mmCIF file of C-alpha atoms in Angstrom:
data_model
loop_
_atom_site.group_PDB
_atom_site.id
_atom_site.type_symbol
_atom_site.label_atom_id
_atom_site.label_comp_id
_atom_site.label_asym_id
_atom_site.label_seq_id
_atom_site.Cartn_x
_atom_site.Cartn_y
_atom_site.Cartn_z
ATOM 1 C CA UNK R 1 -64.674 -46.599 26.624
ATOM 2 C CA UNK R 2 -63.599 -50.529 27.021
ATOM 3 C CA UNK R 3 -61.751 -52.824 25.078
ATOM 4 C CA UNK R 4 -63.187 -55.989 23.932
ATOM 5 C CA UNK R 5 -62.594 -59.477 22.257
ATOM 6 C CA UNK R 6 -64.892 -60.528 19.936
ATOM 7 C CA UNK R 7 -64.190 -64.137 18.305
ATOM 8 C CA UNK R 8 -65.410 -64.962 15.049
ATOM 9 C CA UNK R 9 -64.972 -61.285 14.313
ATOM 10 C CA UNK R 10 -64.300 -61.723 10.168
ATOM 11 C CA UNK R 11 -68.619 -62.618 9.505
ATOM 12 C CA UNK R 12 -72.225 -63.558 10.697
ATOM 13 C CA UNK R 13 -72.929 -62.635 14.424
ATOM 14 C CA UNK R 14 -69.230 -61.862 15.404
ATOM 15 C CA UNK R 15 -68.942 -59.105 13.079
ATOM 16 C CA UNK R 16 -71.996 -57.517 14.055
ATOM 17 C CA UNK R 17 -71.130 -57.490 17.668
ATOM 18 C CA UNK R 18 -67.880 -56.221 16.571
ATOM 19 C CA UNK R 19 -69.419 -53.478 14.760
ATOM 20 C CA UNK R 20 -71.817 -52.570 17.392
ATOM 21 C CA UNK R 21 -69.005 -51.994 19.841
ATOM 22 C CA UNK R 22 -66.987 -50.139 17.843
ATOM 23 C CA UNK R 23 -69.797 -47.402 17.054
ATOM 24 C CA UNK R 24 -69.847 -47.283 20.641
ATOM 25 C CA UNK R 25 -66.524 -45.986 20.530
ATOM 26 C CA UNK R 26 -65.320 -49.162 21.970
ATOM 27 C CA UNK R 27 -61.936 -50.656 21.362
ATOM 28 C CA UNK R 28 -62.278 -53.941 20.120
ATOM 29 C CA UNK R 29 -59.624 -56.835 19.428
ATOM 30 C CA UNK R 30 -61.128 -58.857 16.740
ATOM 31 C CA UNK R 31 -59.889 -63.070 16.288
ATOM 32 C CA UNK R 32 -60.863 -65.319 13.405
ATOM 33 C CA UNK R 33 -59.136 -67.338 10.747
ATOM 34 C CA UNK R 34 -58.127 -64.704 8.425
ATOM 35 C CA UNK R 35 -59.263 -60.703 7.912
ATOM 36 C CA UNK R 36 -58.700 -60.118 11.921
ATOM 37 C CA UNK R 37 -56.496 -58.611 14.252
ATOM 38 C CA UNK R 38 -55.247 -61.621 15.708
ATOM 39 C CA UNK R 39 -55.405 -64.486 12.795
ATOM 40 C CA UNK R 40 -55.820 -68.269 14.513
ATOM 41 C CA UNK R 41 -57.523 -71.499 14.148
ATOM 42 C CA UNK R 42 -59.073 -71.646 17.301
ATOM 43 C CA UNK R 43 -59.622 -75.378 16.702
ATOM 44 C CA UNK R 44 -55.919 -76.131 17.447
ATOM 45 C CA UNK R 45 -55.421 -75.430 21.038
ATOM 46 C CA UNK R 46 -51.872 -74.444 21.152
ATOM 47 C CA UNK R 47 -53.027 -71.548 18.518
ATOM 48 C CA UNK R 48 -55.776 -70.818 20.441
ATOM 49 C CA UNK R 49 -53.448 -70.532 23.610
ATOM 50 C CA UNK R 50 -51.011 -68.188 21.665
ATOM 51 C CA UNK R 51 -53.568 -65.971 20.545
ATOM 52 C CA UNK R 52 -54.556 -65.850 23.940
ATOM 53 C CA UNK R 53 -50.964 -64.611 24.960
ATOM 54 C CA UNK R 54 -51.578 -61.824 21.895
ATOM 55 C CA UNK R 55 -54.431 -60.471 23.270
ATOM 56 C CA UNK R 56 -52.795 -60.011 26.618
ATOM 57 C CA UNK R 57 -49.935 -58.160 24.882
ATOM 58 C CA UNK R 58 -52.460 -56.180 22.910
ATOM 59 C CA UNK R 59 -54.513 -55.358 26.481
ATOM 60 C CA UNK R 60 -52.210 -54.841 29.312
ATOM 61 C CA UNK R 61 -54.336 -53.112 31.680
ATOM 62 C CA UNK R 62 -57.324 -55.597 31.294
ATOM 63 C CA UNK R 63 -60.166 -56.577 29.551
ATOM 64 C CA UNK R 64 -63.903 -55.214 29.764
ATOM 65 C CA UNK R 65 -65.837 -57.877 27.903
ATOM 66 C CA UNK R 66 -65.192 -61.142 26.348
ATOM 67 C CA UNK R 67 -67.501 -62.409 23.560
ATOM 68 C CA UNK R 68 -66.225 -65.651 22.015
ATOM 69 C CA UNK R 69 -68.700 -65.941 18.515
ATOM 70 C CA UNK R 70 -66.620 -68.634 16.563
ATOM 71 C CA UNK R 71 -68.527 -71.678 15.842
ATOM 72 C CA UNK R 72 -69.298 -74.224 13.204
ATOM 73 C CA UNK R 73 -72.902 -75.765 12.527
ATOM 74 C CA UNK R 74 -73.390 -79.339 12.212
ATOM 75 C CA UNK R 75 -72.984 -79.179 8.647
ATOM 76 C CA UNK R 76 -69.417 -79.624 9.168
ATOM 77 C CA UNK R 77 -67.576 -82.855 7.767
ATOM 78 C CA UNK R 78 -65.373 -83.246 10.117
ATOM 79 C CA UNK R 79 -67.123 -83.727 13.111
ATOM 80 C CA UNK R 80 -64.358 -83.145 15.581
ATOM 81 C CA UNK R 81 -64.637 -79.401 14.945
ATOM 82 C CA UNK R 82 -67.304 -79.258 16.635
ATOM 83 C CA UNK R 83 -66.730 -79.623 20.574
ATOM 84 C CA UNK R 84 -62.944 -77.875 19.206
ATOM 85 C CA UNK R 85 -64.523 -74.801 18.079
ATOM 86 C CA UNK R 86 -67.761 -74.700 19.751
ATOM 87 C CA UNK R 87 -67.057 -75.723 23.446
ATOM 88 C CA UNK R 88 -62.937 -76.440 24.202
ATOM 89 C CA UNK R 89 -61.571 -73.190 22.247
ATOM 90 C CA UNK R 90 -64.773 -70.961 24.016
ATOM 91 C CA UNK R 91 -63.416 -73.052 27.556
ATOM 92 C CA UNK R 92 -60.190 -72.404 26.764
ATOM 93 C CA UNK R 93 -60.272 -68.671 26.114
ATOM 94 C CA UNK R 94 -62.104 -67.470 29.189
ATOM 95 C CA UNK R 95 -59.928 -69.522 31.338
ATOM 96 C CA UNK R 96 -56.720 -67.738 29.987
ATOM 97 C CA UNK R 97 -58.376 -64.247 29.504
ATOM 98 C CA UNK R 98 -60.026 -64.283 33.273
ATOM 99 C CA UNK R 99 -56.888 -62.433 35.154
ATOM 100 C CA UNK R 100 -57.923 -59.691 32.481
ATOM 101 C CA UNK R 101 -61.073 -59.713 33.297
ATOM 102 C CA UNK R 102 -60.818 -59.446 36.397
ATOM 103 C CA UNK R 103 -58.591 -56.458 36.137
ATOM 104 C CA UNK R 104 -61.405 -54.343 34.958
ATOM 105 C CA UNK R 105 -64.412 -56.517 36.392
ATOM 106 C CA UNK R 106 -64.959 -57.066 32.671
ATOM 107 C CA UNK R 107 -68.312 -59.592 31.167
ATOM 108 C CA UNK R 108 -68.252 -62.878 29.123
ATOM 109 C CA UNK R 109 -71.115 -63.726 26.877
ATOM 110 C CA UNK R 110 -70.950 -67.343 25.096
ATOM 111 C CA UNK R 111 -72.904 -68.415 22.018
ATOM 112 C CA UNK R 112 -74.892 -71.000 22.902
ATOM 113 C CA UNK R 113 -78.504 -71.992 20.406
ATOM 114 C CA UNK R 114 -81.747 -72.497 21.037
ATOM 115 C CA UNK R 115 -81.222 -75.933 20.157
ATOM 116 C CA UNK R 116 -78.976 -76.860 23.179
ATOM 117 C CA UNK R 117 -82.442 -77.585 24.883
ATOM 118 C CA UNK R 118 -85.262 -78.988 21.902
ATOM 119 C CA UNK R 119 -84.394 -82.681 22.415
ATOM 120 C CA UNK R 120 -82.123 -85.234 24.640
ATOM 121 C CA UNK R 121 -78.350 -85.108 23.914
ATOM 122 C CA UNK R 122 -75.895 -87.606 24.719
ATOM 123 C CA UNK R 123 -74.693 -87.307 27.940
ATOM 124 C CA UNK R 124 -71.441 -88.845 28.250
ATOM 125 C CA UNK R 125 -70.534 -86.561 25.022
ATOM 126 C CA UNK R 126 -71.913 -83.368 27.336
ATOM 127 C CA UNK R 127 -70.150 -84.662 30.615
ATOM 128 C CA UNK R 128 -67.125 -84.989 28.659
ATOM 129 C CA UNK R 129 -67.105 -81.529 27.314
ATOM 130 C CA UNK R 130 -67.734 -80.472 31.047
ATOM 131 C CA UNK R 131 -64.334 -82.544 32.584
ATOM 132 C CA UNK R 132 -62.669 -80.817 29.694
ATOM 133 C CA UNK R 133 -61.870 -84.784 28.421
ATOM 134 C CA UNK R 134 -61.048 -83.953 24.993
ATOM 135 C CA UNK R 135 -60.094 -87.246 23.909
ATOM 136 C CA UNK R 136 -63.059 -89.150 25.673
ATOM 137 C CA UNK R 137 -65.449 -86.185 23.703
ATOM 138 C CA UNK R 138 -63.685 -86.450 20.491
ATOM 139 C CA UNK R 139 -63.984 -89.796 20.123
ATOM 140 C CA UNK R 140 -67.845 -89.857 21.366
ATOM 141 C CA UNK R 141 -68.232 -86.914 18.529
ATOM 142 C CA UNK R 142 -68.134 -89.555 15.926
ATOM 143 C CA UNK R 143 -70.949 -91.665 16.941
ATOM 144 C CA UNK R 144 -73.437 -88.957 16.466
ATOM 145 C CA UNK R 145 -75.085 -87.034 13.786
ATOM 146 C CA UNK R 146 -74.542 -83.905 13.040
ATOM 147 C CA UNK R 147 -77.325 -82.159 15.085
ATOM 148 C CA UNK R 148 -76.109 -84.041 18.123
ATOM 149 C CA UNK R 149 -72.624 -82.761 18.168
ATOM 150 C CA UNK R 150 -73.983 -79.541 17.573
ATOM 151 C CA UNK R 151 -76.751 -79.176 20.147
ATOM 152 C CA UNK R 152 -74.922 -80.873 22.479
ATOM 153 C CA UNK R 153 -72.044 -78.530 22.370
ATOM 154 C CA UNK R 154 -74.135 -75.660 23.110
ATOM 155 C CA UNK R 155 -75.960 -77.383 25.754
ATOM 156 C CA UNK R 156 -72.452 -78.462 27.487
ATOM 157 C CA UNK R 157 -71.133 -74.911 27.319
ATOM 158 C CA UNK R 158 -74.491 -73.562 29.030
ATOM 159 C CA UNK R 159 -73.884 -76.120 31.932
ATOM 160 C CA UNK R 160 -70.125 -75.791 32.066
ATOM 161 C CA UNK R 161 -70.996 -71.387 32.282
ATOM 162 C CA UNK R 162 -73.476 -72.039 34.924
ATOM 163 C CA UNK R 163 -71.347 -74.201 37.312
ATOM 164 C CA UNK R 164 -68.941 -71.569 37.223
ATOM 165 C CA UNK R 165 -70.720 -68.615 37.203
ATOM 166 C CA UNK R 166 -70.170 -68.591 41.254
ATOM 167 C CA UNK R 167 -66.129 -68.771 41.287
ATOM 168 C CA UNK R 168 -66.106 -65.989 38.588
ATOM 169 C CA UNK R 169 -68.681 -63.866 40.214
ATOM 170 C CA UNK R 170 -66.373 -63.703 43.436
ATOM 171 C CA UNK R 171 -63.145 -62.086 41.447
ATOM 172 C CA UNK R 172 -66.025 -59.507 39.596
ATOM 173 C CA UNK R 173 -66.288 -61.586 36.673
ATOM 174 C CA UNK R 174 -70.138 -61.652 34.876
ATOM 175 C CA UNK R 175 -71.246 -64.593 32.241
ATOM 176 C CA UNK R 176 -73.861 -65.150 30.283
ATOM 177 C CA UNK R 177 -75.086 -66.389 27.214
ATOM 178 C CA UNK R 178 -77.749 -65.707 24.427
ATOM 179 C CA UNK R 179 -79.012 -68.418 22.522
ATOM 180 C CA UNK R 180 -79.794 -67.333 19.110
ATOM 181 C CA UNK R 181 -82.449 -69.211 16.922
ATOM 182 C CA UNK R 182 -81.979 -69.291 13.295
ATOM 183 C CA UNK R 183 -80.051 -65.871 12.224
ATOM 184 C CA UNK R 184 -78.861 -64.977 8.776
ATOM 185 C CA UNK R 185 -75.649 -66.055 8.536
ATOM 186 C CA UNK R 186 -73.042 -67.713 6.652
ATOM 187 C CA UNK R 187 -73.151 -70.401 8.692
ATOM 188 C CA UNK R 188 -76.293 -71.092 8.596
ATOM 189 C CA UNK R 189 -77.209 -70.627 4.754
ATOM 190 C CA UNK R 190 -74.755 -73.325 4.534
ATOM 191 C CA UNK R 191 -76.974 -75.866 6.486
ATOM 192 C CA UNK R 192 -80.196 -74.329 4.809
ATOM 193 C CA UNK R 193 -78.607 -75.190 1.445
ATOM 194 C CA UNK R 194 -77.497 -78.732 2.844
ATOM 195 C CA UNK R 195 -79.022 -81.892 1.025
ATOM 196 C CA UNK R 196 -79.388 -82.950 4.255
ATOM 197 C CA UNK R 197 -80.265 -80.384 7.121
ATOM 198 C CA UNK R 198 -81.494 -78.075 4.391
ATOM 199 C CA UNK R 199 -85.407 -79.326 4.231
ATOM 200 C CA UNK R 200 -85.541 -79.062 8.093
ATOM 201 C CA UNK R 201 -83.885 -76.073 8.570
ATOM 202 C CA UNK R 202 -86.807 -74.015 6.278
ATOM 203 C CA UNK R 203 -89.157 -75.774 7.725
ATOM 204 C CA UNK R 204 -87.855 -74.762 10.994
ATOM 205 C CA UNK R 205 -87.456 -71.354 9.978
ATOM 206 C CA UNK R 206 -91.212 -71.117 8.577
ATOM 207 C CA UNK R 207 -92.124 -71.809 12.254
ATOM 208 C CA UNK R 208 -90.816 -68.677 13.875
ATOM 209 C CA UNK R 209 -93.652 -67.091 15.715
ATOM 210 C CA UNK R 210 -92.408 -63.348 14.845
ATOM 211 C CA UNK R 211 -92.065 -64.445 11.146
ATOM 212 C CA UNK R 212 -88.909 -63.892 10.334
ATOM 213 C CA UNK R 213 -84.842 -65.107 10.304
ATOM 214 C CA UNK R 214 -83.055 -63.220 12.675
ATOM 215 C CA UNK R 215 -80.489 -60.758 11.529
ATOM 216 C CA UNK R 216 -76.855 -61.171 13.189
ATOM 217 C CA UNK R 217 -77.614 -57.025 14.446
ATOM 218 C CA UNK R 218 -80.767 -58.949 16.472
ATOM 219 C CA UNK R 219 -78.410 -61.082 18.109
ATOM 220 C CA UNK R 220 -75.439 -58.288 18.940
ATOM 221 C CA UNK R 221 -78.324 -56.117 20.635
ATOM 222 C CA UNK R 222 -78.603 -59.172 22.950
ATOM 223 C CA UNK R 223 -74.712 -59.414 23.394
ATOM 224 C CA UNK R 224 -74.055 -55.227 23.969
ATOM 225 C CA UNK R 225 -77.069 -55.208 26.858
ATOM 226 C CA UNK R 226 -75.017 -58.488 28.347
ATOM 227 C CA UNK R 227 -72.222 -56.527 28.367
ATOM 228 C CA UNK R 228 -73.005 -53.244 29.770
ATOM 229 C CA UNK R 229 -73.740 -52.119 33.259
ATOM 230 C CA UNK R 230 -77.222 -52.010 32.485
ATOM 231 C CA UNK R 231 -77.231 -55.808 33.009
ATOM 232 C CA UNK R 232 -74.744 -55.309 36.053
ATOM 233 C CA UNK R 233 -76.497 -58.009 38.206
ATOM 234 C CA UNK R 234 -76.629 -60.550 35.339
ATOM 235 C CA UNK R 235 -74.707 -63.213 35.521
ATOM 236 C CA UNK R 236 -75.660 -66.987 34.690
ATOM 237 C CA UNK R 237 -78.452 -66.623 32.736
ATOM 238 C CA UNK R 238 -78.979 -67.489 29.164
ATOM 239 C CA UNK R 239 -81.027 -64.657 26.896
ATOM 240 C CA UNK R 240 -83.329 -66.872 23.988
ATOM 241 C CA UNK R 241 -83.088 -64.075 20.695
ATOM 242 C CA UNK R 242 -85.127 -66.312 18.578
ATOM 243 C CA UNK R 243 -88.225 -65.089 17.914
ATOM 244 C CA UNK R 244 -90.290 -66.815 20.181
ATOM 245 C CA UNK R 245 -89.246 -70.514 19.079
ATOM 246 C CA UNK R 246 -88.516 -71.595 22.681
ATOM 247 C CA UNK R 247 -91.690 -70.354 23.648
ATOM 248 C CA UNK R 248 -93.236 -72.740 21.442
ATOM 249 C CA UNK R 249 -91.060 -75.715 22.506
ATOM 250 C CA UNK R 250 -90.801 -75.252 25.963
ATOM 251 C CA UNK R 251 -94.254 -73.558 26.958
ATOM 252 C CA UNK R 252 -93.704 -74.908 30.576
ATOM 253 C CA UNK R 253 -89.817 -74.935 31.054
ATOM 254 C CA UNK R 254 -88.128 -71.662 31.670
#
């Protein structure tokens, strides 16, 4: 059995994945703001970087998998949380974690959203996320809406986990990604009860193709086949669980 780190662990996707590996009979080390093993606010990088340096402690022979769920929706007020949580803190924790990793050949899969690719984002926001410039992104963040900052973030992390897919499969190291469409979650019941996302986001949802919200359990499926040597020459691609949405969007874009 493997150990794993799961961010986000306390709710929503996270938890399910957590769950999932655990009735594996995996170890997993579970990270959030509260209700976790390791307890941090992975928006403030020097707590991110210490709980880093806990999870080494707590792993000293290496890692199998890495699946960093934490995220905020772009809902948020404070718009800087966004390319914190969503892109710098996911950055952040594979580049620490990797010599563990690599210890036991272990897998990453990132969060990203089918929205990262439904409509132009700003670039010099993305390239910023990319050169790991936070103050350049940060202070780009607050020029755009909500849904920019959002889907841009998840678009940016795609791009910066396929430019490096190549250095980290030479030391045994597999990425990928799902991109979830809309999933029952706290997060997002908070933007589908938002005066202003809210009417969208139904209407949105009404549009699956298969009819329904997916479940966070749809979404961990995704995650445990990422991580498990059934997917053992998988690295650098990006799984859509979303119910046929990017179907729809991108008919003839794959």
């Amino acid at each position: 059995m493997g150990i794993y780190v799961v961010t986000g662990a306390a709710s929503g996707i996270g938890q399910a994945v957590s769950g999932a590996l655990r009735a594996e009979g995996h170890e997993v080390i579970s990270m959030d703001l509260r209700d976790a093993d390791i307890n941090a606010d992975l928006a403030d990088s020097d707590a991110c970087a210490a709980a880093a340096v806990q999870v080494l402690e707590r792993a000293p022979d290496g890692l199998d998998g890495l699946v960093p769920c934490a995220g905020v929706g772009p809902e948020v007020p404070d718009r800087g949380l966004i390319p914190r949580v969503n892109f710098f803190a996911v950055v952040d924790l594979v580049n620490r974690l990797q010599p563990a990793l690599e210890r036991r050949r272990g897998a990453v899969v990132l969060i990203s959203s089918n929205s990262a690719q439904m409509t132009e984002y700003d670039e010099t926001y993305m390239q910023s996320l990319i050169a790991g410039d936070r103050e350049l992104a940060l202070q780009r963040v607050q020029e755009l809406e909500g849904q920019g900052a959002y889907g841009g973030s998840k678009q940016a992390i795609v791009r910066w986990m396929r430019r490096n897919t190549p250095a980290l499969a030479a030391v045994g190291v597999r990425i990928n990604a799902v991109a979830p469409g809309y999933t029952e979650t706290g997060m997002t019941a908070a933007g589908r009860d938002h005066p202003e996302y809210g009417p969208a986001i139904r209407e949105f949802l009404a549009s699956v193709p298969l009819g329904r919200a997916g479940l966070p359990e749809d979404q961990a499926n995704a995650v445990l086949f990422l991580l498990s040597e059934r997917a053992s020459f998988i690295t650098g691609s990006v799984l859509f669980v979303d119910g046929g949405h990017d179907a729809v969007f991108r008919p003839d874009r794959f």
